[in-house]
mmCIF file of C-alpha atoms in Angstrom:
data_model
loop_
_atom_site.group_PDB
_atom_site.id
_atom_site.type_symbol
_atom_site.label_atom_id
_atom_site.label_comp_id
_atom_site.label_asym_id
_atom_site.label_seq_id
_atom_site.Cartn_x
_atom_site.Cartn_y
_atom_site.Cartn_z
ATOM 1 C CA MET A 1 1.704 74.973 -20.716
ATOM 2 C CA LYS A 2 2.023 71.588 -22.373
ATOM 3 C CA LYS A 3 5.795 71.927 -22.623
ATOM 4 C CA LYS A 4 5.993 73.057 -18.979
ATOM 5 C CA HIS A 5 4.057 69.998 -17.769
ATOM 6 C CA PHE A 6 6.273 67.659 -19.773
ATOM 7 C CA LEU A 7 9.560 69.283 -18.721
ATOM 8 C CA ALA A 8 8.443 69.362 -15.090
ATOM 9 C CA THR A 9 7.739 65.629 -15.182
ATOM 10 C CA LEU A 10 11.162 64.836 -16.636
ATOM 11 C CA LEU A 11 12.899 67.149 -14.151
ATOM 12 C CA ALA A 12 11.099 65.582 -11.195
ATOM 13 C CA ALA A 13 11.989 62.075 -12.377
ATOM 14 C CA THR A 14 15.643 63.051 -12.832
ATOM 15 C CA VAL A 15 15.909 64.717 -9.418
ATOM 16 C CA LEU A 16 14.282 61.786 -7.655
ATOM 17 C CA SER A 17 16.549 59.303 -9.438
ATOM 18 C CA THR A 18 19.704 61.312 -8.668
ATOM 19 C CA GLY A 19 18.744 61.689 -5.012
ATOM 20 C CA ALA A 20 18.098 57.979 -4.755
ATOM 21 C CA VAL A 21 21.521 57.110 -6.182
ATOM 22 C CA ASN A 22 23.263 59.406 -3.697
ATOM 23 C CA ALA A 23 21.266 57.955 -0.827
ATOM 24 C CA ALA A 24 22.035 54.393 -1.866
ATOM 25 C CA TYR A 25 25.330 54.519 -0.027
ATOM 26 C CA ASP A 26 23.487 54.546 3.284
ATOM 27 C CA SER A 27 23.345 51.151 4.924
ATOM 28 C CA CYS A 28 19.818 49.815 5.112
ATOM 29 C CA ASP A 29 18.118 46.448 5.131
ATOM 30 C CA SER A 30 15.011 45.428 3.277
ATOM 31 C CA CYS A 31 11.876 45.976 5.330
ATOM 32 C CA TYR A 32 10.185 42.820 4.135
ATOM 33 C CA ASP A 33 11.328 39.834 2.083
ATOM 34 C CA PRO A 34 8.402 37.392 1.765
ATOM 35 C CA CYS A 35 10.439 34.350 0.801
ATOM 36 C CA GLU A 36 13.729 35.304 2.483
ATOM 37 C CA MET A 37 15.658 33.443 -0.176
ATOM 38 C CA ASP A 38 17.229 33.993 -3.555
ATOM 39 C CA SER A 39 15.380 32.945 -6.675
ATOM 40 C CA CYS A 40 16.126 29.388 -7.836
ATOM 41 C CA PHE A 41 15.394 30.092 -11.490
ATOM 42 C CA GLY A 42 17.204 33.323 -12.214
ATOM 43 C CA GLY A 43 14.861 36.017 -10.919
ATOM 44 C CA PHE A 44 12.096 36.231 -13.504
ATOM 45 C CA GLU A 45 8.891 38.135 -12.827
ATOM 46 C CA ILE A 46 5.712 37.999 -14.873
ATOM 47 C CA GLY A 47 2.633 40.083 -14.243
ATOM 48 C CA ALA A 48 -0.591 41.488 -15.628
ATOM 49 C CA ASP A 49 -2.761 44.509 -14.869
ATOM 50 C CA PHE A 50 -6.460 44.936 -15.505
ATOM 51 C CA LEU A 51 -7.112 48.526 -16.595
ATOM 52 C CA TYR A 52 -10.400 50.352 -16.207
ATOM 53 C CA TRP A 53 -9.785 53.733 -17.796
ATOM 54 C CA LYS A 54 -11.729 56.665 -19.163
ATOM 55 C CA LEU A 55 -10.647 58.387 -22.365
ATOM 56 C CA CYS A 56 -10.424 62.182 -22.377
ATOM 57 C CA LEU A 57 -10.012 63.615 -25.876
ATOM 58 C CA ASP A 58 -10.735 67.186 -26.878
ATOM 59 C CA ASP A 59 -12.399 68.578 -29.998
ATOM 60 C CA LEU A 60 -15.173 65.958 -30.215
ATOM 61 C CA ASN A 61 -18.090 68.314 -30.881
ATOM 62 C CA TYR A 62 -20.286 67.002 -33.696
ATOM 63 C CA SER A 63 -23.353 69.306 -33.696
ATOM 64 C CA THR A 64 -24.769 72.541 -32.318
ATOM 65 C CA SER A 65 -28.303 73.024 -31.020
ATOM 66 C CA TYR A 66 -29.651 76.531 -30.664
ATOM 67 C CA GLN A 67 -32.879 78.454 -30.341
ATOM 68 C CA THR A 68 -33.823 82.012 -31.221
ATOM 69 C CA ASN A 69 -36.365 83.879 -29.114
ATOM 70 C CA PHE A 70 -37.974 86.755 -31.005
ATOM 71 C CA THR A 71 -39.584 89.753 -29.332
ATOM 72 C CA PRO A 72 -41.676 91.779 -31.832
ATOM 73 C CA ALA A 73 -41.230 95.518 -32.264
ATOM 74 C CA SER A 74 -44.774 96.141 -30.993
ATOM 75 C CA THR A 75 -43.460 95.684 -27.456
ATOM 76 C CA GLY A 76 -41.143 98.643 -27.945
ATOM 77 C CA THR A 77 -37.902 96.739 -28.626
ATOM 78 C CA LEU A 78 -37.036 94.389 -31.498
ATOM 79 C CA LEU A 79 -35.036 91.636 -29.828
ATOM 80 C CA PHE A 80 -33.374 88.488 -31.099
ATOM 81 C CA ASP A 81 -32.148 86.357 -28.196
ATOM 82 C CA GLN A 82 -30.069 83.356 -29.333
ATOM 83 C CA SER A 83 -28.726 80.581 -27.113
ATOM 84 C CA GLY A 84 -26.973 77.427 -28.169
ATOM 85 C CA THR A 85 -25.218 74.282 -26.971
ATOM 86 C CA ASN A 86 -22.362 72.385 -28.572
ATOM 87 C CA ASN A 87 -23.035 68.649 -28.454
ATOM 88 C CA TYR A 88 -19.990 66.522 -27.664
ATOM 89 C CA LEU A 89 -19.337 62.821 -27.927
ATOM 90 C CA CYS A 90 -18.301 61.705 -24.419
ATOM 91 C CA SER A 91 -16.389 58.522 -23.703
ATOM 92 C CA ASP A 92 -17.370 55.915 -21.109
ATOM 93 C CA TRP A 93 -15.117 53.845 -18.850
ATOM 94 C CA LYS A 94 -13.640 50.890 -20.731
ATOM 95 C CA PRO A 95 -11.511 47.834 -19.799
ATOM 96 C CA GLY A 96 -7.996 47.145 -21.030
ATOM 97 C CA PHE A 97 -4.888 45.233 -20.000
ATOM 98 C CA ARG A 98 -1.147 45.497 -19.487
ATOM 99 C CA VAL A 99 1.330 42.614 -19.292
ATOM 100 C CA PHE A 100 5.028 42.623 -18.425
ATOM 101 C CA LEU A 101 8.061 40.371 -18.083
ATOM 102 C CA ALA A 102 11.104 41.311 -15.959
ATOM 103 C CA LYS A 103 14.547 39.760 -15.458
ATOM 104 C CA ASP A 104 16.610 40.646 -12.398
ATOM 105 C CA ASN A 105 20.243 41.745 -12.549
ATOM 106 C CA VAL A 106 20.910 41.467 -16.259
ATOM 107 C CA PHE A 107 23.781 43.947 -15.949
ATOM 108 C CA CYS A 108 25.413 45.342 -12.780
ATOM 109 C CA ASP A 109 22.249 45.276 -10.632
ATOM 110 C CA TRP A 110 20.102 46.675 -13.424
ATOM 111 C CA ASP A 111 16.900 44.793 -14.242
ATOM 112 C CA LEU A 112 15.339 44.487 -17.687
ATOM 113 C CA ILE A 113 11.562 45.044 -17.977
ATOM 114 C CA ALA A 114 9.412 44.624 -21.079
ATOM 115 C CA SER A 115 5.713 45.594 -21.065
ATOM 116 C CA TYR A 116 2.772 45.989 -23.436
ATOM 117 C CA ALA A 117 -0.563 47.768 -22.870
ATOM 118 C CA TRP A 118 -3.792 47.863 -24.913
ATOM 119 C CA ILE A 119 -7.148 49.570 -24.521
ATOM 120 C CA ASN A 120 -9.980 50.375 -26.930
ATOM 121 C CA HIS A 121 -12.734 52.970 -26.596
ATOM 122 C CA CYS A 122 -15.789 53.025 -28.841
ATOM 123 C CA ASN A 123 -18.774 55.302 -28.227
ATOM 124 C CA SER A 124 -21.624 56.859 -30.134
ATOM 125 C CA SER A 125 -24.065 59.706 -29.602
ATOM 126 C CA SER A 126 -26.875 61.485 -31.417
ATOM 127 C CA SER A 127 -28.885 64.679 -31.216
ATOM 128 C CA SER A 128 -32.232 65.687 -32.696
ATOM 129 C CA VAL A 129 -33.808 69.024 -33.427
ATOM 130 C CA THR A 130 -36.145 70.340 -30.720
ATOM 131 C CA GLU A 131 -39.374 72.251 -31.134
ATOM 132 C CA ASN A 132 -38.687 75.793 -32.358
ATOM 133 C CA GLY A 133 -34.978 74.954 -32.403
ATOM 134 C CA VAL A 134 -32.260 74.551 -35.020
ATOM 135 C CA LEU A 135 -29.692 71.753 -35.245
ATOM 136 C CA GLN A 136 -26.509 72.062 -37.312
ATOM 137 C CA PRO A 137 -23.792 69.433 -37.892
ATOM 138 C CA THR A 138 -20.259 70.751 -37.272
ATOM 139 C CA LEU A 139 -18.101 68.119 -38.977
ATOM 140 C CA ILE A 140 -19.326 68.758 -42.518
ATOM 141 C CA HIS A 141 -17.372 70.835 -45.004
ATOM 142 C CA PRO A 142 -18.908 74.305 -45.360
ATOM 143 C CA ASN A 143 -18.797 74.099 -49.138
ATOM 144 C CA ALA A 144 -22.211 75.117 -50.460
ATOM 145 C CA LEU A 145 -22.567 71.857 -52.345
ATOM 146 C CA LEU A 146 -22.163 69.849 -49.153
ATOM 147 C CA ALA A 147 -23.829 71.867 -46.434
ATOM 148 C CA PRO A 148 -27.584 71.791 -45.854
ATOM 149 C CA ALA A 149 -29.348 74.646 -47.590
ATOM 150 C CA GLY A 150 -29.825 77.896 -45.712
ATOM 151 C CA ASP A 151 -29.989 78.178 -41.934
ATOM 152 C CA SER A 152 -32.927 75.846 -41.434
ATOM 153 C CA GLY A 153 -30.690 73.123 -39.999
ATOM 154 C CA VAL A 154 -31.179 69.367 -40.053
ATOM 155 C CA ALA A 155 -33.449 66.893 -38.295
ATOM 156 C CA SER A 156 -30.802 64.712 -36.617
ATOM 157 C CA VAL A 157 -27.054 64.231 -36.289
ATOM 158 C CA SER A 158 -25.206 61.154 -35.047
ATOM 159 C CA ALA A 159 -21.530 60.514 -34.356
ATOM 160 C CA SER A 160 -19.294 57.593 -33.414
ATOM 161 C CA LEU A 161 -15.749 57.375 -32.045
ATOM 162 C CA ASP A 162 -13.358 54.414 -32.013
ATOM 163 C CA VAL A 163 -9.888 54.832 -30.459
ATOM 164 C CA THR A 164 -7.336 52.048 -29.930
ATOM 165 C CA TYR A 165 -4.288 52.862 -27.796
ATOM 166 C CA GLN A 166 -1.262 50.543 -27.682
ATOM 167 C CA THR A 167 2.145 51.056 -26.138
ATOM 168 C CA PHE A 168 5.238 49.007 -25.347
ATOM 169 C CA ASP A 169 8.271 49.687 -23.148
ATOM 170 C CA VAL A 170 11.697 48.052 -22.878
ATOM 171 C CA LEU A 171 13.338 49.537 -19.796
ATOM 172 C CA PHE A 172 16.369 49.171 -17.556
ATOM 173 C CA ALA A 173 15.605 49.678 -13.855
ATOM 174 C CA SER A 174 17.569 49.462 -10.605
ATOM 175 C CA ASP A 175 16.526 49.482 -6.938
ATOM 176 C CA TYR A 176 18.105 51.932 -4.507
ATOM 177 C CA CYS A 177 17.464 52.059 -0.779
ATOM 178 C CA PHE A 178 16.816 55.382 0.932
ATOM 179 C CA ARG A 179 16.919 54.549 4.620
ATOM 180 C CA GLN A 180 14.975 51.559 5.877
ATOM 181 C CA CYS A 181 11.609 50.881 4.239
ATOM 182 C CA HIS A 182 12.092 53.581 1.563
ATOM 183 C CA ASN A 183 12.967 52.490 -1.947
ATOM 184 C CA PHE A 184 13.565 54.251 -5.273
ATOM 185 C CA LYS A 185 13.599 52.562 -8.648
ATOM 186 C CA PRO A 186 14.774 54.797 -11.505
ATOM 187 C CA PHE A 187 14.289 53.476 -15.025
ATOM 188 C CA PHE A 188 15.029 54.440 -18.615
ATOM 189 C CA GLY A 189 14.708 52.861 -22.042
ATOM 190 C CA VAL A 190 12.757 52.856 -25.288
ATOM 191 C CA THR A 191 9.019 53.125 -25.844
ATOM 192 C CA GLY A 192 6.538 52.876 -28.685
ATOM 193 C CA VAL A 193 3.089 54.445 -29.066
ATOM 194 C CA PHE A 194 0.413 53.353 -31.552
ATOM 195 C CA LEU A 195 -2.890 55.210 -31.969
ATOM 196 C CA ASP A 196 -5.772 54.339 -34.287
ATOM 197 C CA GLN A 197 -8.723 56.729 -34.397
ATOM 198 C CA ASP A 198 -12.023 56.801 -36.270
ATOM 199 C CA PHE A 199 -14.417 59.724 -35.843
ATOM 200 C CA ASN A 200 -17.526 59.559 -38.056
ATOM 201 C CA SER A 201 -20.685 61.631 -38.322
ATOM 202 C CA SER A 202 -23.924 61.509 -40.310
ATOM 203 C CA TRP A 203 -26.917 63.847 -40.641
ATOM 204 C CA GLU A 204 -30.391 63.781 -42.110
ATOM 205 C CA LYS A 205 -32.722 66.491 -43.303
ATOM 206 C CA ASN A 206 -36.330 65.823 -44.298
ATOM 207 C CA ASP A 207 -38.657 68.767 -44.691
ATOM 208 C CA ALA A 208 -40.586 70.664 -47.359
ATOM 209 C CA ASP A 209 -37.436 72.400 -48.619
ATOM 210 C CA GLU A 210 -35.003 69.509 -48.839
ATOM 211 C CA ASN A 211 -34.767 65.761 -48.396
ATOM 212 C CA SER A 212 -31.067 64.965 -48.040
ATOM 213 C CA GLU A 213 -28.461 63.152 -45.970
ATOM 214 C CA GLY A 214 -24.711 63.277 -45.574
ATOM 215 C CA THR A 215 -21.727 61.657 -43.888
ATOM 216 C CA THR A 216 -18.241 62.588 -42.715
ATOM 217 C CA LYS A 217 -15.738 59.793 -42.120
ATOM 218 C CA TRP A 218 -12.339 60.566 -40.601
ATOM 219 C CA SER A 219 -9.575 58.137 -39.616
ATOM 220 C CA GLY A 220 -6.106 58.772 -38.229
ATOM 221 C CA GLU A 221 -3.122 56.576 -37.395
ATOM 222 C CA TYR A 222 0.087 57.272 -35.512
ATOM 223 C CA SER A 223 3.094 54.981 -34.965
ATOM 224 C CA GLY A 224 5.960 56.479 -32.981
ATOM 225 C CA TYR A 225 9.122 55.317 -31.236
ATOM 226 C CA GLY A 226 11.301 57.145 -28.743
ATOM 227 C CA LEU A 227 12.791 57.364 -25.257
ATOM 228 C CA LYS A 228 11.259 57.107 -21.809
ATOM 229 C CA MET A 229 12.601 57.743 -18.313
ATOM 230 C CA GLY A 230 11.209 58.031 -14.819
ATOM 231 C CA THR A 231 11.275 56.613 -11.316
ATOM 232 C CA GLU A 232 9.124 54.750 -8.797
ATOM 233 C CA TYR A 233 9.087 55.286 -5.051
ATOM 234 C CA SER A 234 7.750 52.759 -2.536
ATOM 235 C CA LEU A 235 7.295 52.888 1.221
ATOM 236 C CA SER A 236 6.767 49.765 3.316
ATOM 237 C CA ILE A 237 3.909 50.304 5.776
ATOM 238 C CA CYS A 238 3.895 46.955 7.571
ATOM 239 C CA ASP A 239 4.777 43.343 6.768
ATOM 240 C CA GLY A 240 3.739 42.769 3.179
ATOM 241 C CA PHE A 241 1.946 46.091 2.632
ATOM 242 C CA SER A 242 3.473 49.088 0.889
ATOM 243 C CA MET A 243 2.429 52.188 -0.993
ATOM 244 C CA TYR A 244 4.001 53.405 -4.221
ATOM 245 C CA ALA A 245 4.108 56.406 -6.544
ATOM 246 C CA ASN A 246 5.632 56.657 -9.996
ATOM 247 C CA ALA A 247 6.256 59.313 -12.619
ATOM 248 C CA SER A 248 7.700 59.119 -16.102
ATOM 249 C CA GLY A 249 8.062 61.189 -19.240
ATOM 250 C CA SER A 250 8.525 60.152 -22.848
ATOM 251 C CA ILE A 251 8.884 61.577 -26.313
ATOM 252 C CA THR A 252 8.286 59.672 -29.529
ATOM 253 C CA VAL A 253 8.664 60.566 -33.186
ATOM 254 C CA GLY A 254 6.733 58.886 -35.960
ATOM 255 C CA ASP A 255 4.476 59.170 -38.973
ATOM 256 C CA GLN A 256 0.867 60.119 -38.686
ATOM 257 C CA SER A 257 -1.544 59.579 -41.555
ATOM 258 C CA SER A 258 -5.171 60.578 -41.804
ATOM 259 C CA SER A 259 -7.983 60.681 -44.309
ATOM 260 C CA VAL A 260 -11.411 62.276 -44.411
ATOM 261 C CA ALA A 261 -14.301 61.659 -46.797
ATOM 262 C CA PHE A 262 -17.367 63.884 -47.183
ATOM 263 C CA ALA A 263 -20.542 62.801 -48.927
ATOM 264 C CA LYS A 264 -24.007 64.241 -49.509
ATOM 265 C CA THR A 265 -27.042 62.827 -51.285
ATOM 266 C CA ASP A 266 -29.986 64.979 -52.352
ATOM 267 C CA ASN A 267 -32.872 62.548 -52.616
ATOM 268 C CA ASP A 268 -35.201 65.093 -54.230
ATOM 269 C CA ALA A 269 -32.854 65.980 -57.083
ATOM 270 C CA ASN A 270 -31.326 62.506 -57.245
ATOM 271 C CA THR A 271 -27.821 63.988 -57.070
ATOM 272 C CA SER A 272 -24.779 63.292 -54.909
ATOM 273 C CA TRP A 273 -21.506 65.003 -54.020
ATOM 274 C CA GLN A 274 -18.375 63.610 -52.408
ATOM 275 C CA ALA A 275 -14.782 64.595 -51.652
ATOM 276 C CA ALA A 276 -11.805 62.911 -49.990
ATOM 277 C CA ILE A 277 -8.565 64.283 -48.551
ATOM 278 C CA LYS A 278 -5.506 62.332 -47.390
ATOM 279 C CA GLU A 279 -2.359 63.492 -45.618
ATOM 280 C CA GLU A 280 0.779 62.173 -43.951
ATOM 281 C CA GLU A 281 3.418 63.927 -41.870
ATOM 282 C CA CYS A 282 6.163 63.326 -39.304
ATOM 283 C CA VAL A 283 5.385 64.575 -35.790
ATOM 284 C CA PHE A 284 6.763 64.466 -32.253
ATOM 285 C CA VAL A 285 4.394 63.292 -29.521
ATOM 286 C CA PRO A 286 5.488 64.038 -25.921
ATOM 287 C CA GLY A 287 3.691 62.433 -23.011
ATOM 288 C CA TYR A 288 3.808 61.661 -19.329
ATOM 289 C CA ASN A 289 2.443 59.127 -16.865
ATOM 290 C CA ILE A 290 1.898 59.407 -13.105
ATOM 291 C CA GLY A 291 0.362 56.909 -10.712
ATOM 292 C CA VAL A 292 -0.126 55.991 -7.056
ATOM 293 C CA GLY A 293 -1.316 52.854 -5.306
ATOM 294 C CA PHE A 294 -0.902 50.095 -2.738
ATOM 295 C CA GLN A 295 0.823 46.722 -3.037
ATOM 296 C CA TYR A 296 0.829 43.500 -1.015
ATOM 297 C CA ASP A 297 3.721 40.983 -1.208
ATOM 298 C CA SER A 298 3.682 37.431 0.070
ATOM 299 C CA CYS A 299 5.249 34.011 -0.515
ATOM 300 C CA LEU A 300 3.725 30.760 -1.735
ATOM 301 C CA CYS A 301 5.671 27.573 -2.539
ATOM 302 C CA ASP A 302 8.972 29.453 -2.492
ATOM 303 C CA MET A 303 7.645 31.916 -5.069
ATOM 304 C CA GLU A 304 6.984 35.549 -4.298
ATOM 305 C CA TYR A 305 3.743 37.030 -5.549
ATOM 306 C CA SER A 306 2.360 40.548 -5.427
ATOM 307 C CA ALA A 307 -1.089 42.103 -5.717
ATOM 308 C CA ARG A 308 -1.601 45.833 -6.312
ATOM 309 C CA LEU A 309 -4.309 48.427 -6.692
ATOM 310 C CA GLY A 310 -3.570 51.834 -8.136
ATOM 311 C CA TYR A 311 -4.777 54.915 -9.950
ATOM 312 C CA GLU A 312 -2.906 56.513 -12.815
ATOM 313 C CA PHE A 313 -2.952 59.222 -15.457
ATOM 314 C CA VAL A 314 -1.613 59.062 -19.022
ATOM 315 C CA GLN A 315 -1.486 62.050 -21.352
ATOM 316 C CA LEU A 316 -0.168 62.549 -24.891
ATOM 317 C CA HIS A 317 0.187 65.886 -26.663
ATOM 318 C CA ASN A 318 0.310 66.885 -30.330
ATOM 319 C CA VAL A 319 -2.011 64.036 -31.321
ATOM 320 C CA ASN A 320 -3.633 64.143 -34.762
ATOM 321 C CA ASN A 321 -7.268 65.193 -34.992
ATOM 322 C CA GLN A 322 -9.872 65.939 -37.613
ATOM 323 C CA ARG A 323 -9.464 69.289 -39.311
ATOM 324 C CA HIS A 324 -12.249 71.843 -39.089
ATOM 325 C CA TYR A 325 -12.706 73.583 -42.417
ATOM 326 C CA ASN A 326 -13.584 77.252 -42.153
ATOM 327 C CA SER A 327 -14.181 78.313 -45.740
ATOM 328 C CA GLY A 328 -16.920 77.265 -48.128
ATOM 329 C CA GLU A 329 -15.186 78.623 -51.214
ATOM 330 C CA VAL A 330 -14.034 75.978 -53.683
ATOM 331 C CA SER A 331 -10.827 77.977 -54.266
ATOM 332 C CA GLU A 332 -10.096 77.757 -50.505
ATOM 333 C CA PHE A 333 -10.931 74.113 -50.011
ATOM 334 C CA SER A 334 -7.766 73.529 -47.945
ATOM 335 C CA SER A 335 -8.387 76.372 -45.479
ATOM 336 C CA SER A 336 -8.733 74.665 -42.100
ATOM 337 C CA SER A 337 -7.442 74.249 -38.571
ATOM 338 C CA SER A 338 -4.287 72.266 -37.752
ATOM 339 C CA SER A 339 -4.283 68.471 -37.887
ATOM 340 C CA THR A 340 -2.251 68.087 -34.652
ATOM 341 C CA LEU A 341 -4.118 70.043 -32.013
ATOM 342 C CA ALA A 342 -5.524 67.229 -29.885
ATOM 343 C CA THR A 343 -4.501 66.214 -26.376
ATOM 344 C CA LEU A 344 -5.342 62.594 -25.610
ATOM 345 C CA GLY A 345 -5.437 61.325 -22.047
ATOM 346 C CA TYR A 346 -6.546 58.411 -19.904
ATOM 347 C CA HIS A 347 -7.178 58.092 -16.201
ATOM 348 C CA GLY A 348 -8.465 55.248 -14.086
ATOM 349 C CA ILE A 349 -7.683 52.295 -11.879
ATOM 350 C CA ASN A 350 -5.371 49.341 -12.409
ATOM 351 C CA VAL A 351 -5.579 46.033 -10.554
ATOM 352 C CA GLY A 352 -2.664 43.671 -11.026
ATOM 353 C CA VAL A 353 -0.837 40.558 -9.907
ATOM 354 C CA SER A 354 2.696 39.320 -10.506
ATOM 355 C CA VAL A 355 4.784 36.257 -9.659
ATOM 356 C CA THR A 356 8.552 36.117 -9.134
ATOM 357 C CA PHE A 357 10.320 32.768 -9.520
#
């Protein structure tokens, strides 16, 4: 399904761009030119967008809460009824920014656009054992030396997430008219994606059987470079106002590195245990971006300025994530899930302004 979404995005962008080029031979005038004059300084445009996005990242469960209801045999049936809930760390809406610089007509009516975007998400959550319930951390290694003893669970589990997303684009773009008031702008070029992730968890157990605590600290980094292509469509509604929609696909290749450290301290026995694992590999990360919005153009002091409000989606596949270890045997310490199962996405609003001079 992931490959189908990505290929569909690229196909749609290619079809729209090709159709726009063929339609460009139709004679049509611009619906609205705020300044009605050529730029005096070479057609530069600078702009900035305020981003208010929500992070959506899978596989962020850090504990499980469950209860067992016991019906004694004296009632006629011996029944164990278990119900549980996986506790996830959910991200809030966070601010970010995007800036860009464009130069008109650098080569045969093709513009050059350079942009950079940044956003950081940091959240934390915790869960505590309930009356007659059991709480188990899920990010610990199941090795017997690390896990809490038996099935009695722990008193509390906490987790924190810190994700920094950065990207840059250097694109060539060209405007094509499709009848009056309709405009296509295909683009292509190079892109870079940088991801820094930290996903940490800690637990405590304090009862008659054991007084202990432990931590799991995971960090992952990805730096990739590749190609990006897409198109933007705009429709002029009335003087100065227009609506737009854009779609693009990209694929980057780069190195991802990650490390995880487990630790446990038994306060009763005055002993401790710790382990650390590091890895690095080369991976491909495909992604796509779609957005819609409204824009207003006007003129002030012979300079054209624009204000826009939009909503967009960003999604990356094959992103590195913390492994889940499924064997407690020392001889099978490396038995785990894949390190590139995560799908990372953002969605939210963008509010921006730009000036052309």
